[in-house]
PDB file of C-alpha atoms in Angstrom:
ATOM      1  CA  MET F  15      20.308  -5.473 -29.747  1.00  0.00           C
ATOM      2  CA  VAL F  16      17.288  -5.542 -30.312  1.00  0.00           C
ATOM      3  CA  ALA F  17      15.717  -2.209 -29.978  1.00  0.00           C
ATOM      4  CA  PHE F  18      19.659  -1.473 -32.379  1.00  0.00           C
ATOM      5  CA  ILE F  19      17.777  -3.869 -35.363  1.00  0.00           C
ATOM      6  CA  ASP F  20      14.257  -1.865 -34.860  1.00  0.00           C
ATOM      7  CA  ARG F  21      15.903   1.159 -35.444  1.00  0.00           C
ATOM      8  CA  TYR F  22      18.115   0.399 -38.081  1.00  0.00           C
ATOM      9  CA  ARG F  23      15.239  -2.576 -39.909  1.00  0.00           C
ATOM     10  CA  ASP F  24      13.879  -0.390 -42.697  1.00  0.00           C
ATOM     11  CA  GLN F  25      16.887   1.370 -43.576  1.00  0.00           C
ATOM     12  CA  TYR F  26      19.286  -2.172 -44.172  1.00  0.00           C
ATOM     13  CA  GLY F  27      16.592  -4.970 -43.491  1.00  0.00           C
ATOM     14  CA  VAL F  28      17.008  -7.448 -40.688  1.00  0.00           C
ATOM     15  CA  GLU F  29      18.968 -10.221 -42.167  1.00  0.00           C
ATOM     16  CA  LEU F  30      21.888  -7.440 -43.036  1.00  0.00           C
ATOM     17  CA  ILE F  31      22.307  -6.090 -39.730  1.00  0.00           C
ATOM     18  CA  CYS F  32      21.471  -9.941 -38.683  1.00  0.00           C
ATOM     19  CA  ARG F  33      24.664 -10.883 -40.344  1.00  0.00           C
ATOM     20  CA  GLN F  34      27.222  -8.033 -39.054  1.00  0.00           C
ATOM     21  CA  LEU F  35      25.890  -9.301 -35.180  1.00  0.00           C
ATOM     22  CA  PRO F  36      26.311 -12.416 -33.382  1.00  0.00           C
ATOM     23  CA  ILE F  37      22.398 -12.688 -32.915  1.00  0.00           C
ATOM     24  CA  ALA F  38      20.313 -15.120 -35.925  1.00  0.00           C
ATOM     25  CA  PRO F  39      17.520 -13.204 -37.484  1.00  0.00           C
ATOM     26  CA  SER F  40      15.466 -16.311 -35.796  1.00  0.00           C
ATOM     27  CA  VAL F  41      16.139 -15.070 -32.362  1.00  0.00           C
ATOM     28  CA  TYR F  42      15.242 -11.531 -33.093  1.00  0.00           C
ATOM     29  CA  TYR F  43      12.419 -13.042 -34.761  1.00  0.00           C
ATOM     30  CA  GLU F  44      11.045 -15.190 -31.952  1.00  0.00           C
ATOM     31  CA  HIS F  45      11.605 -12.680 -29.914  1.00  0.00           C
ATOM     32  CA  LYS F  46       9.377  -9.589 -31.169  1.00  0.00           C
ATOM     33  CA  ALA F  47       6.593 -12.630 -31.595  1.00  0.00           C
ATOM     34  CA  ARG F  48       6.978 -12.981 -27.690  1.00  0.00           C
ATOM     35  CA  GLU F  49       6.555  -9.724 -27.292  1.00  0.00           C
ATOM     36  CA  VAL F  50       2.714  -9.520 -28.924  1.00  0.00           C
ATOM     37  CA  ALA F  51       2.022 -13.529 -27.467  1.00  0.00           C
ATOM     38  CA  THR F  52       2.929 -13.450 -23.626  1.00  0.00           C
ATOM     39  CA  ALA F  53       2.146 -17.365 -24.100  1.00  0.00           C
ATOM     40  CA  ARG F  54       5.225 -17.980 -25.674  1.00  0.00           C
ATOM     41  CA  ARG F  55       7.360 -16.438 -23.147  1.00  0.00           C
ATOM     42  CA  PRO F  56       9.758 -18.816 -20.982  1.00  0.00           C
ATOM     43  CA  LEU F  57       7.714 -19.748 -17.923  1.00  0.00           C
ATOM     44  CA  GLN F  58      10.217 -17.371 -15.669  1.00  0.00           C
ATOM     45  CA  VAL F  59       9.140 -14.422 -17.189  1.00  0.00           C
ATOM     46  CA  GLN F  60       5.622 -14.874 -17.409  1.00  0.00           C
ATOM     47  CA  ARG F  61       6.083 -15.489 -13.691  1.00  0.00           C
ATOM     48  CA  ASP F  62       7.757 -13.350 -13.319  1.00  0.00           C
ATOM     49  CA  ALA F  63       5.827 -10.775 -14.941  1.00  0.00           C
ATOM     50  CA  TRP F  64       2.501 -11.713 -12.812  1.00  0.00           C
ATOM     51  CA  LEU F  65       4.931 -11.778  -9.620  1.00  0.00           C
ATOM     52  CA  THR F  66       6.167  -8.236 -10.028  1.00  0.00           C
ATOM     53  CA  ASP F  67       2.012  -6.606 -10.818  1.00  0.00           C
ATOM     54  CA  GLU F  68       1.596  -8.551  -7.159  1.00  0.00           C
ATOM     55  CA  ILE F  69       4.125  -6.880  -5.806  1.00  0.00           C
ATOM     56  CA  ARG F  70       2.596  -3.344  -6.850  1.00  0.00           C
ATOM     57  CA  ARG F  71      -0.356  -4.220  -5.912  1.00  0.00           C
ATOM     58  CA  VAL F  72       1.062  -5.182  -1.911  1.00  0.00           C
ATOM     59  CA  TRP F  73       3.154  -2.292  -2.257  1.00  0.00           C
ATOM     60  CA  GLU F  74       1.207   0.629  -3.902  1.00  0.00           C
ATOM     61  CA  ALA F  75      -1.604  -0.206  -0.847  1.00  0.00           C
ATOM     62  CA  SER F  76       1.306   0.310   1.817  1.00  0.00           C
ATOM     63  CA  PHE F  77       0.850   3.847   0.446  1.00  0.00           C
ATOM     64  CA  GLN F  78       4.584   3.072  -2.003  1.00  0.00           C
ATOM     65  CA  THR F  79       6.224   2.888   1.985  1.00  0.00           C
ATOM     66  CA  TYR F  80       6.201  -0.857   1.669  1.00  0.00           C
ATOM     67  CA  GLY F  81      10.337  -2.187   1.059  1.00  0.00           C
ATOM     68  CA  ALA F  82      10.511  -5.634  -0.065  1.00  0.00           C
ATOM     69  CA  ARG F  83      10.781  -7.255   3.337  1.00  0.00           C
ATOM     70  CA  LYS F  84       7.201  -6.362   4.146  1.00  0.00           C
ATOM     71  CA  VAL F  85       5.943  -7.169   0.040  1.00  0.00           C
ATOM     72  CA  TRP F  86       7.692 -10.491   0.830  1.00  0.00           C
ATOM     73  CA  HIS F  87       5.613 -10.232   4.216  1.00  0.00           C
ATOM     74  CA  GLN F  88       2.817  -9.592   3.077  1.00  0.00           C
ATOM     75  CA  LEU F  89       2.272 -11.445   0.045  1.00  0.00           C
ATOM     76  CA  LYS F  90       3.353 -14.537   2.602  1.00  0.00           C
ATOM     77  CA  ARG F  91      -0.015 -13.651   3.949  1.00  0.00           C
ATOM     78  CA  GLU F  92      -2.221 -13.621   1.228  1.00  0.00           C
ATOM     79  CA  GLY F  93      -0.804 -17.400   0.388  1.00  0.00           C
ATOM     80  CA  PHE F  94       1.748 -16.522  -2.310  1.00  0.00           C
ATOM     81  CA  ASP F  95       4.731 -19.333  -2.606  1.00  0.00           C
ATOM     82  CA  VAL F  96       7.691 -16.546  -3.414  1.00  0.00           C
ATOM     83  CA  ALA F  97      10.994 -15.833  -2.167  1.00  0.00           C
ATOM     84  CA  ARG F  98      12.335 -12.892  -0.835  1.00  0.00           C
ATOM     85  CA  CYS F  99      15.398 -12.083  -2.555  1.00  0.00           C
ATOM     86  CA  THR F 100      12.811 -13.133  -5.677  1.00  0.00           C
ATOM     87  CA  VAL F 101      10.691  -9.604  -4.696  1.00  0.00           C
ATOM     88  CA  GLU F 102      13.720  -7.909  -4.225  1.00  0.00           C
ATOM     89  CA  ARG F 103      15.050  -9.100  -7.517  1.00  0.00           C
ATOM     90  CA  LEU F 104      11.588  -7.642  -9.539  1.00  0.00           C
ATOM     91  CA  MET F 105      11.532  -4.719  -7.655  1.00  0.00           C
ATOM     92  CA  ARG F 106      14.495  -3.663  -8.111  1.00  0.00           C
ATOM     93  CA  ARG F 107      14.073  -3.752 -11.429  1.00  0.00           C
ATOM     94  CA  ASP F 108      11.136  -2.120 -11.312  1.00  0.00           C
ATOM     95  CA  GLY F 109      12.086   0.468  -9.346  1.00  0.00           C
ATOM     96  CA  LEU F 110      10.463  -0.455  -6.481  1.00  0.00           C
ATOM     97  CA  GLN F 111      11.303   0.675  -3.088  1.00  0.00           C
ATOM     98  CA  GLY F 112      10.208   1.612   0.710  1.00  0.00           C
ATOM     99  CA  VAL F 113      10.964   5.204   2.096  1.00  0.00           C
ATOM    100  CA  VAL F 114      13.296   5.723   4.499  1.00  0.00           C
ATOM    101  CA  ARG F 115      13.574   7.395   7.768  1.00  0.00           C
ATOM    102  CA  GLY F 116      15.583  10.369   8.345  1.00  0.00           C
ATOM    103  CA  ARG F 117      16.455  12.421  11.159  1.00  0.00           C
ATOM    104  CA  SER F 118      13.340  13.059  14.419  1.00  0.00           C
ATOM    105  CA  CYS F 119      12.527  16.268  15.798  1.00  0.00           C
ATOM    106  CA  ARG F 120      11.954  17.198  18.872  1.00  0.00           C
ATOM    107  CA  THR F 121       9.000  19.108  20.178  1.00  0.00           C
ATOM    108  CA  THR F 122       8.327  18.987  23.782  1.00  0.00           C
ATOM    109  CA  ARG F 123       9.940  21.232  25.274  1.00  0.00           C
ATOM    110  CA  PRO F 124      10.891  19.535  29.621  1.00  0.00           C
ATOM    111  CA  THR F 125       9.810  22.508  32.636  1.00  0.00           C
ATOM    112  CA  PRO F 126      12.448  20.454  35.775  1.00  0.00           C
ATOM    113  CA  ALA F 127      10.310  23.511  38.068  1.00  0.00           C
ATOM    114  CA  ALA F 128       6.934  20.874  37.794  1.00  0.00           C
ATOM    115  CA  ALA F 129       6.312  18.034  39.680  1.00  0.00           C
ATOM    116  CA  CYS F 130       5.958  15.400  37.471  1.00  0.00           C
ATOM    117  CA  PRO F 131       4.711  11.713  38.251  1.00  0.00           C
ATOM    118  CA  ASP F 132       7.058   8.629  38.949  1.00  0.00           C
ATOM    119  CA  ASP F 133       8.754   6.700  35.475  1.00  0.00           C
ATOM    120  CA  HIS F 134       6.565   3.399  35.907  1.00  0.00           C
ATOM    121  CA  VAL F 135       8.116   2.090  33.060  1.00  0.00           C
ATOM    122  CA  GLN F 136      11.490   2.465  32.541  1.00  0.00           C
ATOM    123  CA  ARG F 137      12.480   1.879  28.934  1.00  0.00           C
ATOM    124  CA  GLN F 138      10.627  -1.137  29.400  1.00  0.00           C
ATOM    125  CA  PHE F 139       7.787  -0.891  26.835  1.00  0.00           C
ATOM    126  CA  ARG F 140       5.631  -3.678  27.282  1.00  0.00           C
ATOM    127  CA  ALA F 141       2.261  -4.797  27.764  1.00  0.00           C
ATOM    128  CA  GLY F 142       0.714  -8.516  28.395  1.00  0.00           C
ATOM    129  CA  GLN F 143      -2.802  -6.891  27.703  1.00  0.00           C
ATOM    130  CA  PRO F 144      -4.189  -4.034  25.338  1.00  0.00           C
ATOM    131  CA  ASN F 145      -5.479  -1.064  27.804  1.00  0.00           C
ATOM    132  CA  GLN F 146      -1.983  -1.500  30.303  1.00  0.00           C
ATOM    133  CA  LEU F 147       0.462   0.972  29.260  1.00  0.00           C
ATOM    134  CA  TRP F 148       0.046   3.828  26.896  1.00  0.00           C
ATOM    135  CA  VAL F 149       2.371   6.275  25.316  1.00  0.00           C
ATOM    136  CA  ALA F 150       1.964   9.731  24.328  1.00  0.00           C
ATOM    137  CA  ASP F 151       4.398  12.082  22.498  1.00  0.00           C
ATOM    138  CA  PHE F 152       3.664  14.605  19.148  1.00  0.00           C
ATOM    139  CA  THR F 153       5.056  15.907  16.440  1.00  0.00           C
ATOM    140  CA  TYR F 154       4.810  19.191  14.446  1.00  0.00           C
ATOM    141  CA  VAL F 155       4.654  19.173  10.321  1.00  0.00           C
ATOM    142  CA  ALA F 156       5.398  22.326   7.709  1.00  0.00           C
ATOM    143  CA  THR F 157       2.769  23.661   5.744  1.00  0.00           C
ATOM    144  CA  TRP F 158       2.433  26.780   3.642  1.00  0.00           C
ATOM    145  CA  ALA F 159       0.245  28.011   5.733  1.00  0.00           C
ATOM    146  CA  GLY F 160       2.589  27.569   8.981  1.00  0.00           C
ATOM    147  CA  PHE F 161       3.393  25.093  11.559  1.00  0.00           C
ATOM    148  CA  VAL F 162       0.677  22.626  12.610  1.00  0.00           C
ATOM    149  CA  TYR F 163       0.822  19.399  14.877  1.00  0.00           C
ATOM    150  CA  THR F 164       0.017  15.635  15.421  1.00  0.00           C
ATOM    151  CA  ALA F 165      -0.610  14.112  18.799  1.00  0.00           C
ATOM    152  CA  PHE F 166      -1.006  10.790  18.751  1.00  0.00           C
ATOM    153  CA  ILE F 167      -1.691   8.019  21.736  1.00  0.00           C
ATOM    154  CA  ILE F 168      -0.514   4.189  20.943  1.00  0.00           C
ATOM    155  CA  ASP F 169      -1.892   1.357  23.154  1.00  0.00           C
ATOM    156  CA  VAL F 170       1.937  -0.640  23.121  1.00  0.00           C
ATOM    157  CA  PHE F 171       0.703  -4.757  23.626  1.00  0.00           C
ATOM    158  CA  ALA F 172       0.009  -4.314  19.662  1.00  0.00           C
ATOM    159  CA  ARG F 173       0.570  -0.587  18.651  1.00  0.00           C
ATOM    160  CA  GLN F 174      -2.408   0.398  17.870  1.00  0.00           C
ATOM    161  CA  ILE F 175      -2.410   3.902  17.761  1.00  0.00           C
ATOM    162  CA  VAL F 176      -6.259   5.071  20.476  1.00  0.00           C
ATOM    163  CA  GLY F 177      -5.682   8.264  20.091  1.00  0.00           C
ATOM    164  CA  TRP F 178      -4.799  11.352  17.595  1.00  0.00           C
ATOM    165  CA  ARG F 179      -5.334  15.286  17.080  1.00  0.00           C
ATOM    166  CA  VAL F 180      -4.287  17.407  13.974  1.00  0.00           C
ATOM    167  CA  ALA F 181      -4.193  21.094  15.462  1.00  0.00           C
ATOM    168  CA  LYS F 182      -2.417  24.663  15.014  1.00  0.00           C
ATOM    169  CA  SER F 183      -1.055  25.064  17.930  1.00  0.00           C
ATOM    170  CA  MET F 184       0.978  22.855  20.733  1.00  0.00           C
ATOM    171  CA  GLN F 185      -1.186  23.769  24.071  1.00  0.00           C
ATOM    172  CA  THR F 186      -2.464  20.521  26.285  1.00  0.00           C
ATOM    173  CA  GLY F 187      -5.982  21.363  23.707  1.00  0.00           C
ATOM    174  CA  LEU F 188      -3.790  19.670  21.052  1.00  0.00           C
ATOM    175  CA  VAL F 189      -2.844  16.335  23.715  1.00  0.00           C
ATOM    176  CA  LEU F 190      -5.580  16.904  26.287  1.00  0.00           C
ATOM    177  CA  ASP F 191      -8.079  15.976  22.060  1.00  0.00           C
ATOM    178  CA  ALA F 192      -6.165  12.670  21.655  1.00  0.00           C
ATOM    179  CA  LEU F 193      -6.177  12.179  25.131  1.00  0.00           C
ATOM    180  CA  GLU F 194     -10.127  12.330  25.018  1.00  0.00           C
ATOM    181  CA  GLN F 195     -10.639  10.332  21.868  1.00  0.00           C
ATOM    182  CA  ALA F 196      -8.187   7.372  23.684  1.00  0.00           C
ATOM    183  CA  LEU F 197     -10.899   7.260  26.421  1.00  0.00           C
ATOM    184  CA  HIS F 198     -14.019   7.147  23.958  1.00  0.00           C
ATOM    185  CA  GLU F 199     -12.401   4.610  21.802  1.00  0.00           C
ATOM    186  CA  ARG F 200     -11.542   2.404  24.846  1.00  0.00           C
ATOM    187  CA  THR F 201     -13.121   1.539  28.452  1.00  0.00           C
ATOM    188  CA  GLY F 202     -11.781  -0.287  31.235  1.00  0.00           C
ATOM    189  CA  CYS F 203      -8.631   2.004  31.846  1.00  0.00           C
ATOM    190  CA  ASP F 204      -8.859   2.082  35.307  1.00  0.00           C
ATOM    191  CA  GLY F 205      -4.980   1.465  36.347  1.00  0.00           C
ATOM    192  CA  LEU F 206      -3.599   1.648  33.029  1.00  0.00           C
ATOM    193  CA  ILE F 207      -0.392   3.886  32.935  1.00  0.00           C
ATOM    194  CA  HIS F 208      -0.124   6.340  30.636  1.00  0.00           C
ATOM    195  CA  HIS F 209       3.645   7.596  30.109  1.00  0.00           C
ATOM    196  CA  SER F 210       5.052  10.564  28.267  1.00  0.00           C
ATOM    197  CA  ASP F 211       7.758  12.748  28.612  1.00  0.00           C
ATOM    198  CA  ARG F 212       8.127  15.930  30.380  1.00  0.00           C
ATOM    199  CA  GLY F 213       6.880  17.971  27.964  1.00  0.00           C
ATOM    200  CA  SER F 214       4.807  21.089  29.405  1.00  0.00           C
ATOM    201  CA  GLN F 215       1.164  20.110  27.624  1.00  0.00           C
ATOM    202  CA  TYR F 216       1.739  16.314  29.363  1.00  0.00           C
ATOM    203  CA  LEU F 217       2.058  18.616  32.592  1.00  0.00           C
ATOM    204  CA  SER F 218      -0.941  20.530  32.770  1.00  0.00           C
ATOM    205  CA  VAL F 219      -2.934  20.808  35.680  1.00  0.00           C
ATOM    206  CA  CYS F 220      -6.097  19.502  32.522  1.00  0.00           C
ATOM    207  CA  TYR F 221      -4.522  16.309  31.378  1.00  0.00           C
ATOM    208  CA  THR F 222      -2.690  15.382  33.985  1.00  0.00           C
ATOM    209  CA  ASP F 223      -6.771  15.755  36.017  1.00  0.00           C
ATOM    210  CA  ARG F 224      -8.510  14.568  33.304  1.00  0.00           C
ATOM    211  CA  LEU F 225      -6.034  10.664  33.714  1.00  0.00           C
ATOM    212  CA  ALA F 226      -7.234  10.708  37.389  1.00  0.00           C
ATOM    213  CA  GLU F 227     -10.576  11.238  36.578  1.00  0.00           C
ATOM    214  CA  ALA F 228      -9.978   8.069  33.912  1.00  0.00           C
ATOM    215  CA  GLY F 229      -8.509   6.518  36.876  1.00  0.00           C
ATOM    216  CA  ILE F 230      -5.336   6.217  34.874  1.00  0.00           C
ATOM    217  CA  GLU F 231      -1.794   6.356  36.612  1.00  0.00           C
ATOM    218  CA  GLY F 232       0.435   8.617  34.790  1.00  0.00           C
ATOM    219  CA  SER F 233       3.854   8.611  33.942  1.00  0.00           C
ATOM    220  CA  VAL F 234       7.003  10.221  33.417  1.00  0.00           C
ATOM    221  CA  GLY F 235      10.518   9.210  31.647  1.00  0.00           C
ATOM    222  CA  SER F 236      12.929  10.316  34.820  1.00  0.00           C
ATOM    223  CA  THR F 237      15.943  11.210  32.913  1.00  0.00           C
ATOM    224  CA  GLY F 238      13.909  13.522  29.777  1.00  0.00           C
ATOM    225  CA  ASP F 239      16.074  11.957  27.011  1.00  0.00           C
ATOM    226  CA  SER F 240      14.110  10.457  23.807  1.00  0.00           C
ATOM    227  CA  TYR F 241      15.257   6.858  24.724  1.00  0.00           C
ATOM    228  CA  ASP F 242      12.338   7.388  28.524  1.00  0.00           C
ATOM    229  CA  ASN F 243       9.447   7.433  25.253  1.00  0.00           C
ATOM    230  CA  ALA F 244      10.867   5.376  22.769  1.00  0.00           C
ATOM    231  CA  LEU F 245       7.980   3.866  21.520  1.00  0.00           C
ATOM    232  CA  ALA F 246       5.727   6.806  20.693  1.00  0.00           C
ATOM    233  CA  GLU F 247       8.809   8.344  19.559  1.00  0.00           C
ATOM    234  CA  SER F 248       9.475   4.389  17.465  1.00  0.00           C
ATOM    235  CA  VAL F 249       6.087   5.147  15.435  1.00  0.00           C
ATOM    236  CA  ILE F 250       5.953   9.280  15.282  1.00  0.00           C
ATOM    237  CA  GLY F 251       9.189   8.325  13.308  1.00  0.00           C
ATOM    238  CA  LEU F 252       6.663   5.970  10.818  1.00  0.00           C
ATOM    239  CA  TYR F 253       4.635   8.834  10.354  1.00  0.00           C
ATOM    240  CA  LYS F 254       6.747  11.099   9.541  1.00  0.00           C
ATOM    241  CA  THR F 255       8.883   9.063   7.021  1.00  0.00           C
ATOM    242  CA  GLU F 256       5.545   7.616   5.564  1.00  0.00           C
ATOM    243  CA  VAL F 257       3.396  10.510   5.391  1.00  0.00           C
ATOM    244  CA  ILE F 258       5.082  13.658   6.174  1.00  0.00           C
ATOM    245  CA  ARG F 259       8.174  13.330   4.393  1.00  0.00           C
ATOM    246  CA  HIS F 260       6.499  10.605   1.988  1.00  0.00           C
ATOM    247  CA  ARG F 261       3.852  12.658   0.716  1.00  0.00           C
ATOM    248  CA  GLY F 262       4.625  16.258   1.135  1.00  0.00           C
ATOM    249  CA  PRO F 263       4.236  19.176   0.754  1.00  0.00           C
ATOM    250  CA  TRP F 264       1.202  20.045   2.185  1.00  0.00           C
ATOM    251  CA  ARG F 265      -1.078  23.165   1.507  1.00  0.00           C
ATOM    252  CA  GLY F 266      -2.605  23.411   5.609  1.00  0.00           C
ATOM    253  CA  THR F 267      -4.092  21.605   8.777  1.00  0.00           C
ATOM    254  CA  ASP F 268      -6.882  20.559   6.348  1.00  0.00           C
ATOM    255  CA  ASP F 269      -5.355  18.141   4.244  1.00  0.00           C
ATOM    256  CA  VAL F 270      -2.314  16.898   7.467  1.00  0.00           C
ATOM    257  CA  GLU F 271      -5.447  16.262   8.972  1.00  0.00           C
ATOM    258  CA  TYR F 272      -7.086  14.451   6.501  1.00  0.00           C
ATOM    259  CA  ALA F 273      -4.080  11.972   5.462  1.00  0.00           C
ATOM    260  CA  THR F 274      -3.246  11.386   9.324  1.00  0.00           C
ATOM    261  CA  LEU F 275      -7.028   9.965   9.429  1.00  0.00           C
ATOM    262  CA  GLU F 276      -6.193   7.670   6.195  1.00  0.00           C
ATOM    263  CA  TRP F 277      -2.632   6.421   7.489  1.00  0.00           C
ATOM    264  CA  VAL F 278      -3.381   6.062  10.798  1.00  0.00           C
ATOM    265  CA  ASP F 279      -6.345   3.328   9.698  1.00  0.00           C
ATOM    266  CA  TRP F 280      -4.076   1.775   7.183  1.00  0.00           C
ATOM    267  CA  PHE F 281      -1.687   1.814  10.424  1.00  0.00           C
ATOM    268  CA  ASN F 282      -4.252   0.201  13.047  1.00  0.00           C
ATOM    269  CA  ASN F 283      -5.956  -2.438  10.348  1.00  0.00           C
ATOM    270  CA  ARG F 284      -3.676  -2.874   7.833  1.00  0.00           C
ATOM    271  CA  ARG F 285      -0.046  -2.274   8.496  1.00  0.00           C
ATOM    272  CA  LEU F 286       2.310  -5.247   9.809  1.00  0.00           C
ATOM    273  CA  LEU F 287       4.753  -5.182  11.995  1.00  0.00           C
ATOM    274  CA  GLU F 288       7.450  -6.864  12.829  1.00  0.00           C
ATOM    275  CA  PRO F 289       7.310  -6.841  16.601  1.00  0.00           C
ATOM    276  CA  ASN F 290       3.486  -8.157  16.278  1.00  0.00           C
ATOM    277  CA  GLY F 291       4.780 -11.102  14.148  1.00  0.00           C
ATOM    278  CA  TYR F 292       4.109  -9.170  10.628  1.00  0.00           C
ATOM    279  CA  ARG F 293       0.469  -8.405  11.651  1.00  0.00           C
ATOM    280  CA  PRO F 294      -1.664  -5.649  11.797  1.00  0.00           C
ATOM    281  CA  PRO F 295      -2.287  -4.095  15.308  1.00  0.00           C
ATOM    282  CA  VAL F 296      -5.877  -4.577  15.265  1.00  0.00           C
ATOM    283  CA  GLU F 297      -5.575  -8.683  14.475  1.00  0.00           C
ATOM    284  CA  LEU F 298      -2.965  -9.038  16.923  1.00  0.00           C
ATOM    285  CA  GLU F 299      -5.769  -7.471  19.616  1.00  0.00           C
ATOM    286  CA  GLN F 300      -8.855  -9.694  17.881  1.00  0.00           C
ATOM    287  CA  GLN F 301      -6.336 -12.852  18.116  1.00  0.00           C
ATOM    288  CA  TYR F 302      -5.804 -11.558  22.172  1.00  0.00           C
ATOM    289  CA  HIS F 303      -9.435 -11.534  22.956  1.00  0.00           C
ATOM    290  CA  GLU F 304     -10.616 -14.773  20.788  1.00  0.00           C
ATOM    291  CA  THR F 305      -7.833 -16.579  22.910  1.00  0.00           C
ATOM    292  CA  LEU F 306      -9.878 -15.108  26.261  1.00  0.00           C
ATOM    293  CA  ASN F 307     -12.933 -16.198  24.777  1.00  0.00           C
ATOM    294  CA  ARG F 308     -11.751 -19.568  24.364  1.00  0.00           C
ATOM    295  CA  GLN F 309      -9.520 -20.068  27.549  1.00  0.00           C
ATOM    296  CA  ALA F 310     -12.936 -18.520  29.347  1.00  0.00           C
ATOM    297  CA  ILE F 311     -15.728 -21.504  27.520  1.00  0.00           C
ATOM    298  CA  ALA F 312     -12.850 -23.661  27.991  1.00  0.00           C
ATOM    299  CA  ALA F 313     -13.188 -23.421  32.048  1.00  0.00           C
TER     300      ALA F 313
END
């Protein structure tokens, strides 16, 4: 109604238009005054405007991937007293929404004839401490220059990505480079279990020898379906949703590698994960080590 008056006020005048509409001229002028002087707006309107700015800040910081639930949890972590339904309402009004997962894709091919390690996980992806259980998998990314491949190694305790690599080939070197990065980042891996699917890359002699050299015990899913490596597939699903499909199309390997580097840093240090109690992986691991230190001091 106000927009209609704005459109025809120069032709007919405000009072004449208001005489034909169910609105008083004073109401129209008050509305226009509030557009200029925000302090004259109702307190609820002022608070909504302020909260919308904070919501957009959190949403932008998540690379525009967070939905209302994670935006709400991040605001609570920062000390904001706001209801989840309010966040949902304001995001809907402002056209802000999180990314939605699509269908997953399968890249590794099983080699039934190859000897496989036992399945030491049995789909129980739980760890009581860091460096107890790692899971590994890789996926493909379509670019203008052809397919590239991204491999990940995840520490199950806090779901922290400890190794990753992007390459043009999905040969053993791809997953071996990710493993070398994980071994460089982590110490005290003796007795650690490394779990993967039945892909030939993870069953190669080079890879299994490197695991044995580092004192790591290999584990491979027994039935060969996606549930045998569900946690790794879940992280890769987030990667494909929050990076590849959300920020593409991709020109080539360099673009994918830089975006992956940026995402892994955010994922480990700032992304809120529901299984971690809406805390980033690094924060949960730090809390674990701080608890151990306090117990050692008390003893």
